[in-house]
mmCIF file of C-alpha atoms and ligand atoms in Angstrom:
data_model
loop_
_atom_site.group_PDB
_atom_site.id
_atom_site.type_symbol
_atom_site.label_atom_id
_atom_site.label_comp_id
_atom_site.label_asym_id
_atom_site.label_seq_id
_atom_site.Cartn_x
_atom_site.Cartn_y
_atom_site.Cartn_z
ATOM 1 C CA UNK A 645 -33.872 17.853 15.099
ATOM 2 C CA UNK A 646 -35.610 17.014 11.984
ATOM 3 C CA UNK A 647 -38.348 14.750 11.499
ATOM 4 C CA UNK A 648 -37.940 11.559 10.634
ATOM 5 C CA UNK A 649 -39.755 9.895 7.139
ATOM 6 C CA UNK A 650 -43.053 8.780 8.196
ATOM 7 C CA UNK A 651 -43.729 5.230 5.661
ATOM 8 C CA UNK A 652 -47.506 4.418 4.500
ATOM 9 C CA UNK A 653 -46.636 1.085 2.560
ATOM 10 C CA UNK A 654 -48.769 -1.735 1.621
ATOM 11 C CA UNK A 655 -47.654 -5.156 3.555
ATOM 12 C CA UNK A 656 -45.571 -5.774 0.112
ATOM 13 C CA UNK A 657 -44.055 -2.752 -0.240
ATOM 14 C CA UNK A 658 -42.645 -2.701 3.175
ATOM 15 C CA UNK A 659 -40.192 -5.303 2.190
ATOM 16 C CA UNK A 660 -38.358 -2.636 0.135
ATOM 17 C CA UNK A 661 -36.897 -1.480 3.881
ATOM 18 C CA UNK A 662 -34.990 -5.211 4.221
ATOM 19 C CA UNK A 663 -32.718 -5.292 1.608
ATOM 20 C CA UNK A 664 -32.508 -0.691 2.020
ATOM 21 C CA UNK A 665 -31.614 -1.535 5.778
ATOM 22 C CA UNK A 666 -29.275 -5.051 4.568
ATOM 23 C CA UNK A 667 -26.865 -2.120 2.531
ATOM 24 C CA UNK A 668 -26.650 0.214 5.606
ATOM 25 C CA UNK A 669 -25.893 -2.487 8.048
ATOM 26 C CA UNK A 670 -23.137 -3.991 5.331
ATOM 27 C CA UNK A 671 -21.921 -0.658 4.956
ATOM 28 C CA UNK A 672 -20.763 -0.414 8.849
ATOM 29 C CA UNK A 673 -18.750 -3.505 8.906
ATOM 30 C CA UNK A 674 -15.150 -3.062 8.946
ATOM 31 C CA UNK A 675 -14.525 -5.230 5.246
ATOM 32 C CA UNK A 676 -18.301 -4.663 4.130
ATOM 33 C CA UNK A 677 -19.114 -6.152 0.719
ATOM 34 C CA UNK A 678 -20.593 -2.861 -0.347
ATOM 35 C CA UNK A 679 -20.794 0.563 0.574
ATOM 36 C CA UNK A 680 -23.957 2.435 0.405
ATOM 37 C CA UNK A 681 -23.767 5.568 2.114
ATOM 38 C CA UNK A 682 -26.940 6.563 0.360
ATOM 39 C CA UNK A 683 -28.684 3.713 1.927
ATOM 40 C CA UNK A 684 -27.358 4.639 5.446
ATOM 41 C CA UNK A 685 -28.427 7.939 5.062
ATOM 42 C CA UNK A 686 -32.106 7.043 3.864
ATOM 43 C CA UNK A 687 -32.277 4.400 6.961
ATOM 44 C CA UNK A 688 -31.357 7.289 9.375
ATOM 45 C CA UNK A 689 -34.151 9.265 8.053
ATOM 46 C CA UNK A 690 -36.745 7.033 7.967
ATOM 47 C CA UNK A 691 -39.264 6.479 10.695
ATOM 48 C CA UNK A 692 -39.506 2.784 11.227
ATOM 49 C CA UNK A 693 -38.125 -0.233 13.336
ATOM 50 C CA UNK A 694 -35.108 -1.249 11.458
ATOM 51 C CA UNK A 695 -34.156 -3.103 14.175
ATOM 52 C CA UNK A 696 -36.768 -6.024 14.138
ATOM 53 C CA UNK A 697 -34.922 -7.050 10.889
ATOM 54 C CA UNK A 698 -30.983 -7.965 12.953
ATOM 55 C CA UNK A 699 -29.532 -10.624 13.603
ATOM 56 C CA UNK A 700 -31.197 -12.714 10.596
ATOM 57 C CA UNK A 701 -29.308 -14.267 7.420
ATOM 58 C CA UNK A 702 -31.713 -12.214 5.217
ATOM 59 C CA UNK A 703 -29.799 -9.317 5.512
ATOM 60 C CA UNK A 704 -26.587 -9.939 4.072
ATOM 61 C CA UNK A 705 -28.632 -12.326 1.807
ATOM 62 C CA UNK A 706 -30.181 -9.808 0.297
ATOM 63 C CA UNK A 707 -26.863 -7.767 0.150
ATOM 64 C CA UNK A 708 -25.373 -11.119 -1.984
ATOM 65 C CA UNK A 709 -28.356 -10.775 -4.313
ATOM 66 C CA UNK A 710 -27.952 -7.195 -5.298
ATOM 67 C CA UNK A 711 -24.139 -7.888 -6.035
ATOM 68 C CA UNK A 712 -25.889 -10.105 -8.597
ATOM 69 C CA UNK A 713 -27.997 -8.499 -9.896
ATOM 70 C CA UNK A 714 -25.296 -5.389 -9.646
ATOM 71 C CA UNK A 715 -22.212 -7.399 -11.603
ATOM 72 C CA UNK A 716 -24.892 -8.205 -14.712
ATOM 73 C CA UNK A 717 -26.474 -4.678 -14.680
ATOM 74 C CA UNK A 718 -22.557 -3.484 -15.337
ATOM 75 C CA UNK A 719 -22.065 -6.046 -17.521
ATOM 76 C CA UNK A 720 -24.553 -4.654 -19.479
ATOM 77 C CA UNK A 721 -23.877 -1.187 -20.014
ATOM 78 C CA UNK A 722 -19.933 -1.761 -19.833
ATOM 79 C CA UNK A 723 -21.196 -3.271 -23.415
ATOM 80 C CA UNK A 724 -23.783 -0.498 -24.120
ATOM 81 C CA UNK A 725 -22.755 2.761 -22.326
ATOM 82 C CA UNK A 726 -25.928 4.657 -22.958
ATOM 83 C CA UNK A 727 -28.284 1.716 -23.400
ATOM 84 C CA UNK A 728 -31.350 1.608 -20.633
ATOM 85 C CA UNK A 729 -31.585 0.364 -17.434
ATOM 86 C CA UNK A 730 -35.298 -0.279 -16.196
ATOM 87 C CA UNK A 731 -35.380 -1.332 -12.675
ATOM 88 C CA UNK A 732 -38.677 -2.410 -11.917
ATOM 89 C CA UNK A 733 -40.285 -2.565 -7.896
ATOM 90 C CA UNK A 734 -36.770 -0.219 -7.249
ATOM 91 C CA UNK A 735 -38.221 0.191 -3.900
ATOM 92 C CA UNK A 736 -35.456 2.754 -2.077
ATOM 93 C CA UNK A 737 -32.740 0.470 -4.507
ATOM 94 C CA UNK A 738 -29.876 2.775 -4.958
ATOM 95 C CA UNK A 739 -28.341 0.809 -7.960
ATOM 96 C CA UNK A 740 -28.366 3.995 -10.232
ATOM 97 C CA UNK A 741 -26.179 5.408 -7.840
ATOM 98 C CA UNK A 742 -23.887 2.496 -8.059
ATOM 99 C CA UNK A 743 -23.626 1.976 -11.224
ATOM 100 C CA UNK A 744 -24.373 5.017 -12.989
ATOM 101 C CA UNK A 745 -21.481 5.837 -15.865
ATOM 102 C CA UNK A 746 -22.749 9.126 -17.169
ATOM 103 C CA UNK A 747 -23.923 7.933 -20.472
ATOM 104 C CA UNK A 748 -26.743 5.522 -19.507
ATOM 105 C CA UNK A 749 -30.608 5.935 -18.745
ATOM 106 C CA UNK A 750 -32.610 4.923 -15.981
ATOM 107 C CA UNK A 751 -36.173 4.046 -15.298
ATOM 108 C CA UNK A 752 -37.086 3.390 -11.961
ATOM 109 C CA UNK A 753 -40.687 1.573 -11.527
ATOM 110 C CA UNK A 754 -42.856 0.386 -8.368
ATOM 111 C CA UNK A 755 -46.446 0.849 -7.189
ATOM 112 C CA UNK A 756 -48.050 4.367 -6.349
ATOM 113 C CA UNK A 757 -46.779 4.253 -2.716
ATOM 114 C CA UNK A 758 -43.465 2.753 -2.816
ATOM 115 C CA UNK A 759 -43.099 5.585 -5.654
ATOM 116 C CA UNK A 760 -44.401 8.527 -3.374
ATOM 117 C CA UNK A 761 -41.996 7.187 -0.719
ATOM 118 C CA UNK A 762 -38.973 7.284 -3.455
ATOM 119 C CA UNK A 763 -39.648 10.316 -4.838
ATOM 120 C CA UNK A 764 -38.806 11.999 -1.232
ATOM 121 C CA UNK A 765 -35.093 10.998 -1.878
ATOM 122 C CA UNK A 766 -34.611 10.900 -5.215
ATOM 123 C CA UNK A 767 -34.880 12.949 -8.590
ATOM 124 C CA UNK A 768 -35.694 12.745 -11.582
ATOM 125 C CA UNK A 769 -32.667 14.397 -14.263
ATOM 126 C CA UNK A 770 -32.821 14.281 -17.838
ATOM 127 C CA UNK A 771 -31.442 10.440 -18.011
ATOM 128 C CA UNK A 772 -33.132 9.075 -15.116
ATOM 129 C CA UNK A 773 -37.064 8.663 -13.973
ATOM 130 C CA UNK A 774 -39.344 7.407 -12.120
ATOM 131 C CA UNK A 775 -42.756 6.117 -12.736
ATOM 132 C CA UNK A 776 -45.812 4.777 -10.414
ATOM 133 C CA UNK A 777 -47.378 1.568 -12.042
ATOM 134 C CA UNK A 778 -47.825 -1.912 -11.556
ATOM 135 C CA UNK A 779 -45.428 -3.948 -13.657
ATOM 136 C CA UNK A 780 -48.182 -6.071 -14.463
ATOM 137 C CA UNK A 781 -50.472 -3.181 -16.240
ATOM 138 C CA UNK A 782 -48.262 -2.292 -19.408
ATOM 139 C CA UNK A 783 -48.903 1.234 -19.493
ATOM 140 C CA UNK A 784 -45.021 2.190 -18.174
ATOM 141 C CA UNK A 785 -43.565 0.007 -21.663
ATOM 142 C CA UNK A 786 -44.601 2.770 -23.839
ATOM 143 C CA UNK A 787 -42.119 4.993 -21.608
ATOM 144 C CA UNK A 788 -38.990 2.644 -22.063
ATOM 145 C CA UNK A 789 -39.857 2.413 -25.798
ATOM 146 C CA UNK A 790 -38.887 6.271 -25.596
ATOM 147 C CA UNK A 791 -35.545 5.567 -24.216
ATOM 148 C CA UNK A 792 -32.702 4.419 -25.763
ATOM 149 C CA UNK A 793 -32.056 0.639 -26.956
ATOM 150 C CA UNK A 794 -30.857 -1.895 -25.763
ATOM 151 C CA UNK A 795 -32.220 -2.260 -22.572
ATOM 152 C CA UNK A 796 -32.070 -4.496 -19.483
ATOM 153 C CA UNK A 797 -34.952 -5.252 -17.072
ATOM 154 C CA UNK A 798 -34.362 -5.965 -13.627
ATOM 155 C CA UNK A 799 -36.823 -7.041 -11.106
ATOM 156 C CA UNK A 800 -34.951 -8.073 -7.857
ATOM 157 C CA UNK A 801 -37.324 -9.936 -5.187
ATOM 158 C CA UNK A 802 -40.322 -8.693 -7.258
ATOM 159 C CA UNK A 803 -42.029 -10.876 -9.028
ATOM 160 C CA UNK A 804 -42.250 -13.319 -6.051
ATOM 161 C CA UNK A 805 -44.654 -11.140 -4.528
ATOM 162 C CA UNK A 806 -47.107 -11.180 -7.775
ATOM 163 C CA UNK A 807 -49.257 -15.293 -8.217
ATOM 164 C CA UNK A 808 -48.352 -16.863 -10.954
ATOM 165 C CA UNK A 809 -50.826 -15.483 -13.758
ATOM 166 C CA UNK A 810 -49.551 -11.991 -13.081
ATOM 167 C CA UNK A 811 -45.771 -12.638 -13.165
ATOM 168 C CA UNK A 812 -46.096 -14.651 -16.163
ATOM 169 C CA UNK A 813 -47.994 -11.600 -17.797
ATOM 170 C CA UNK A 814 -45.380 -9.133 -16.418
ATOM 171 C CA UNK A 815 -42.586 -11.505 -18.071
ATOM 172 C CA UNK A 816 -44.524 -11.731 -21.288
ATOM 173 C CA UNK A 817 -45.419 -7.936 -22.272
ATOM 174 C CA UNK A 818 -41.733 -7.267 -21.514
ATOM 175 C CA UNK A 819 -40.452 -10.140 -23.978
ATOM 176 C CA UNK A 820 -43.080 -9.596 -26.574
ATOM 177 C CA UNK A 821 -42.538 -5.785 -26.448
ATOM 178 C CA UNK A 822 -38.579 -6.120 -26.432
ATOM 179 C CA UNK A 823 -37.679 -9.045 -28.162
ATOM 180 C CA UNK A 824 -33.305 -9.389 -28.390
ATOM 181 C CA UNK A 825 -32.942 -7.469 -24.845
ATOM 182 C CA UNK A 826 -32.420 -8.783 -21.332
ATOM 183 C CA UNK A 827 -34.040 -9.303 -18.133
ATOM 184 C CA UNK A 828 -32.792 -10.406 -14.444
ATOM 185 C CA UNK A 829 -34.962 -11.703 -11.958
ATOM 186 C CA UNK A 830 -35.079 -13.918 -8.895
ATOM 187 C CA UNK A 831 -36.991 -17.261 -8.783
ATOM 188 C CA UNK A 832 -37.973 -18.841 -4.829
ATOM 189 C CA UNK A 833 -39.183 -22.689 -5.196
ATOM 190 C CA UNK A 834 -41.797 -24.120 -3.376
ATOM 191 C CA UNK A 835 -39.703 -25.003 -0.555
ATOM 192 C CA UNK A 836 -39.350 -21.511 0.774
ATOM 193 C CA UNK A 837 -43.228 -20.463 -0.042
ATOM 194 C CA UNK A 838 -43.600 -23.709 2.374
ATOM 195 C CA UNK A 839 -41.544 -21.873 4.750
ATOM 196 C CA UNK A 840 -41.896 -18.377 4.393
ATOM 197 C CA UNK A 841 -43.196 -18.511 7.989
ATOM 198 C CA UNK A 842 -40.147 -18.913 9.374
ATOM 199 C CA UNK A 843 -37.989 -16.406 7.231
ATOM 200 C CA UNK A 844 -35.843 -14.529 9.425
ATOM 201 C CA UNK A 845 -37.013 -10.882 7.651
ATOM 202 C CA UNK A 846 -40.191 -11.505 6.035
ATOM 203 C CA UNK A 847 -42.065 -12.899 8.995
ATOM 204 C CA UNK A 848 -41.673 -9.486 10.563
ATOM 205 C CA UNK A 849 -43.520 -8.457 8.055
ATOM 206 C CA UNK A 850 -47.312 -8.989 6.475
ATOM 207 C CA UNK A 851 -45.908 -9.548 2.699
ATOM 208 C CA UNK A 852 -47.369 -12.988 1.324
ATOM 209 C CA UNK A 853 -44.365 -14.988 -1.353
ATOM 210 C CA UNK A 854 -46.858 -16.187 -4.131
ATOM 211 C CA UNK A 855 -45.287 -17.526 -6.983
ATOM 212 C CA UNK A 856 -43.183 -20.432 -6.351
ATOM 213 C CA UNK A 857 -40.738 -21.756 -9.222
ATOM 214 C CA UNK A 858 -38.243 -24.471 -8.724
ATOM 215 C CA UNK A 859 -36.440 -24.622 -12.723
ATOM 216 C CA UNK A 860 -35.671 -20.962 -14.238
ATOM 217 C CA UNK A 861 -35.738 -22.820 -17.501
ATOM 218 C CA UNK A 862 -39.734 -23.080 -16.701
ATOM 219 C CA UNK A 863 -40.161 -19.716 -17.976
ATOM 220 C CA UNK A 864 -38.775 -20.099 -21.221
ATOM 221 C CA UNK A 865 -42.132 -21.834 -22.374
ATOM 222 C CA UNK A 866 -44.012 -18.608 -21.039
ATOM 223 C CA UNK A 867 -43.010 -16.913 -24.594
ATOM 224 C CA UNK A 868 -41.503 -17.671 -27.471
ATOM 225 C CA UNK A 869 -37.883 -16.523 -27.937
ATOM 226 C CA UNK A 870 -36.925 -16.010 -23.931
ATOM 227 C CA UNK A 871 -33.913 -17.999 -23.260
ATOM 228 C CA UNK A 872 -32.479 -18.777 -19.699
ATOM 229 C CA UNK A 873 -28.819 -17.440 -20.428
ATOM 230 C CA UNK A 874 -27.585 -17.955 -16.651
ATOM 231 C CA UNK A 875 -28.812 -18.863 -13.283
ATOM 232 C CA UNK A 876 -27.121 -19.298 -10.070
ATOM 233 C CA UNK A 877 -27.686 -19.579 -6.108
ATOM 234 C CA UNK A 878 -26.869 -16.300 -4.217
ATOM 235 C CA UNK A 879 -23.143 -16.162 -3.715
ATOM 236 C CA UNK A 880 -22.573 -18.446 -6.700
ATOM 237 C CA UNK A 881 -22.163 -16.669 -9.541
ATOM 238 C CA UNK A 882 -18.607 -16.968 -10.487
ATOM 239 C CA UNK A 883 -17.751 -13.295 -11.151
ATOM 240 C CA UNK A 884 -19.133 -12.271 -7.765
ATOM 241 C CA UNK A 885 -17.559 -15.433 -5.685
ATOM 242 C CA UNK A 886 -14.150 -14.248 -7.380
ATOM 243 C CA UNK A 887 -14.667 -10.496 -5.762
ATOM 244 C CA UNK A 888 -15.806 -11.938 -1.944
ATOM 245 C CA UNK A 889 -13.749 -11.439 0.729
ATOM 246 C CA UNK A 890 -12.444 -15.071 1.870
ATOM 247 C CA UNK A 891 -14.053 -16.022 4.796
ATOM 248 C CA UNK A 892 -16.930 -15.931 2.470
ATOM 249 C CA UNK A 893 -15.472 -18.028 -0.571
ATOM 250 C CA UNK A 894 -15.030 -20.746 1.888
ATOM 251 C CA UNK A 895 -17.880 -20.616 3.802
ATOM 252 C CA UNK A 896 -20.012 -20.363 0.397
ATOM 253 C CA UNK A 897 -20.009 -24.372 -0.935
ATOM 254 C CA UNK A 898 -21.488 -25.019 2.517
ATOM 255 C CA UNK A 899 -24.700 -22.651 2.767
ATOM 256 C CA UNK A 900 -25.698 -23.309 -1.268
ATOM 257 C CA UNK A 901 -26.442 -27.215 0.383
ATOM 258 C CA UNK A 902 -29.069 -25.521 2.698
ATOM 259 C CA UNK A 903 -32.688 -26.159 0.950
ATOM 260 C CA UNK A 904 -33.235 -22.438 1.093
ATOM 261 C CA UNK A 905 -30.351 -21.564 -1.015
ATOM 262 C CA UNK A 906 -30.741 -24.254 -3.202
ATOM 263 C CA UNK A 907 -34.474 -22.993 -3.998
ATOM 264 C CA UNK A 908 -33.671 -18.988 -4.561
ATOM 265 C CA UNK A 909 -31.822 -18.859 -8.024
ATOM 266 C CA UNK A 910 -30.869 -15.712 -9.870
ATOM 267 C CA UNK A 911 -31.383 -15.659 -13.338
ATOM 268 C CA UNK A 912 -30.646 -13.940 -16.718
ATOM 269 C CA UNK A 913 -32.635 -14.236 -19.657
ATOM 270 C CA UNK A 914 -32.664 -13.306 -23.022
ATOM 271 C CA UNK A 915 -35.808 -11.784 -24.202
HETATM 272 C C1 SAM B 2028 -38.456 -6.761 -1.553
HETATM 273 S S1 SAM B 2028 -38.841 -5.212 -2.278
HETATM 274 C C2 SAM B 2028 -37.455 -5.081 -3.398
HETATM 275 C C3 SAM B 2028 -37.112 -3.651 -3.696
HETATM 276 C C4 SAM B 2028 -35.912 -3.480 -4.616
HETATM 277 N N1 SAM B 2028 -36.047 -4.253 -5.818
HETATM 278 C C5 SAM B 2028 -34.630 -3.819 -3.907
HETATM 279 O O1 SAM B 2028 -34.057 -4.885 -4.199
HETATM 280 O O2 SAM B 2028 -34.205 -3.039 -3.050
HETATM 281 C C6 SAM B 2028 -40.217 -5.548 -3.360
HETATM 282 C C7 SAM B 2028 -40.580 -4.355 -4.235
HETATM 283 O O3 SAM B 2028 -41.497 -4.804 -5.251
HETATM 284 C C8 SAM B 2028 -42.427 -3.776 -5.456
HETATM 285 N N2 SAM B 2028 -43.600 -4.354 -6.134
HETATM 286 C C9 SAM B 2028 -44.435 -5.297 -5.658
HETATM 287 N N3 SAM B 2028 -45.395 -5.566 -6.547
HETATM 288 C C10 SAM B 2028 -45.147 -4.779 -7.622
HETATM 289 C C11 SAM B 2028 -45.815 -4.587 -8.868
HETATM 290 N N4 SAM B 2028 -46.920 -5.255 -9.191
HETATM 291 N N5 SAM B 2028 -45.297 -3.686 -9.738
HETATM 292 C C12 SAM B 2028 -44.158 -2.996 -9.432
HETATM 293 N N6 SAM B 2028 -43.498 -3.148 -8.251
HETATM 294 C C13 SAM B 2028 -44.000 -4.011 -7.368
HETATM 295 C C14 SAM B 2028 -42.689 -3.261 -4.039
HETATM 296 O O4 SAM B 2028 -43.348 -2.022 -4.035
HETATM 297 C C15 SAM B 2028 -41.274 -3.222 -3.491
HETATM 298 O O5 SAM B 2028 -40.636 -2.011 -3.801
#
């Protein structure tokens, strides 16, 4: 038998094994919402307690998110074919492999050990690559400048993880560097860093939520030009709703009145 992926992660970096394991589980379902055979094949190799994570919302939650995040990546490069794609704390995301058209480019970014655990899977090529930084030190923006314009910046349950100072730097050096491009990220408001205790996922974990933000629109005072172009609650964004199988479409109206849905908000910006 072959040996199984030992993981040496920091207690942040393990959280990039929820939303890997929330694909693989979706995937199994008889009418899943998507199929990621890449991300049940990466769970099946890895050495770690997957388990501890079923049976909670988070799961398909984060499954909802990355359809998100997934429709406005597409949206993106259905306008600019070989544009750039920088996905930044990728963790073991397999968007690339979703959405890939054969034109585009890729950057994958996230810390030195999340990196050395993604590089085990996945290669570099002559359109797509990975690099090992912090997205709060700029050093990785002189890389994207290298790649083809326009680009879109994507940091999916990132920037939650960094306080305050440090995502507001992060957000900054990518709108001052690329003015007239676009960038996706998630927003949690104080009532879930209140209650991060209880989350179903994350309490199985050691990861610390710092940066709380209840209005999207806060961050458009964090640098001239940034505009909030859209922002929704997971399972809300109309494009996405449209494509869920029913059970969910009625179900939906319900769970966005829970407090915790009503605090996480996806958002698009305009840098
Ligand atoms: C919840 S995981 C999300 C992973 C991935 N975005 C996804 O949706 O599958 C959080 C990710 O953020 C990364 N991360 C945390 N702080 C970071 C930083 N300062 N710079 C880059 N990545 C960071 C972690 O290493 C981890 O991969």
């Amino acid at each position: 038998m072959t040996e199984k992926h030992r993981v040496d992660l920091g207690p942040v970096q393990e959280t990039l094994l929820i939303p890997l394991y929330g694909r693989a589980v979706e995937s199994r379902k008889p009418r899943p919402l998507v199929r990621d055979p890449r991300a049940t094949e990466l769970v099946g190799s890895i050495d770690y307690d997957f388990a501890k994570f079923d049976g909670g919302r988070s799961l398909v939650g984060s499954v909802l998110r990355g359809m998100v995040f997934d429709h406005w990546v597409a949206q993106f490069l259905a306008e600019h074919p070989a544009g750039t794609v920088v996905e930044i704390g990728a963790g073991l995301n397999t968007r690339f492999e979703r959405l890939d058209n054969g034109s585009c480019h890729w950057i994958d970014l996230d810390l030195p050990d999340s990196m050395r655990l993604r590089r085990r899977f996945f290669a570099d090529t002559e359109r797509r690559t990975m690099l090992s930084g912090s997205v709060v030190d700029g050093a990785w923006l002189a890389e994207v400048r290298d790649r083809p314009a326009p680009y879109f910046f994507v940091a999916e349950a990132v920037l939650i993880y960094l306080d305050r100072a440090d995502a507001r730097t992060a957000v900054r050096q990518i709108a001052s560097r690329f003015p007239g491009n676009q960038l996706a990220f998630d927003t949690w408001g104080r009532w879930i860093l209140r209650n991060q205790h209880r989350h179903d996922a994350l309490k199985k974990t050691s990861a610390t939520l710092r940066w709380a933000c209840d209005d999207p629109r806060d961050i458009e005072s964090w640098q001239p030009g940034i505009r909030l172009v859209e922002s929704s609650t997971v399972g809300a964004q109309p494009d996405v709703l449209r494509r869920l199988p029913l059970p969910y479409r009625i179900l939906m109206p319900a769970l966005r009145l829970l407090p915790q849905a009503r605090a996480y908000r996806l958002n698009l910006y305009q840098t």
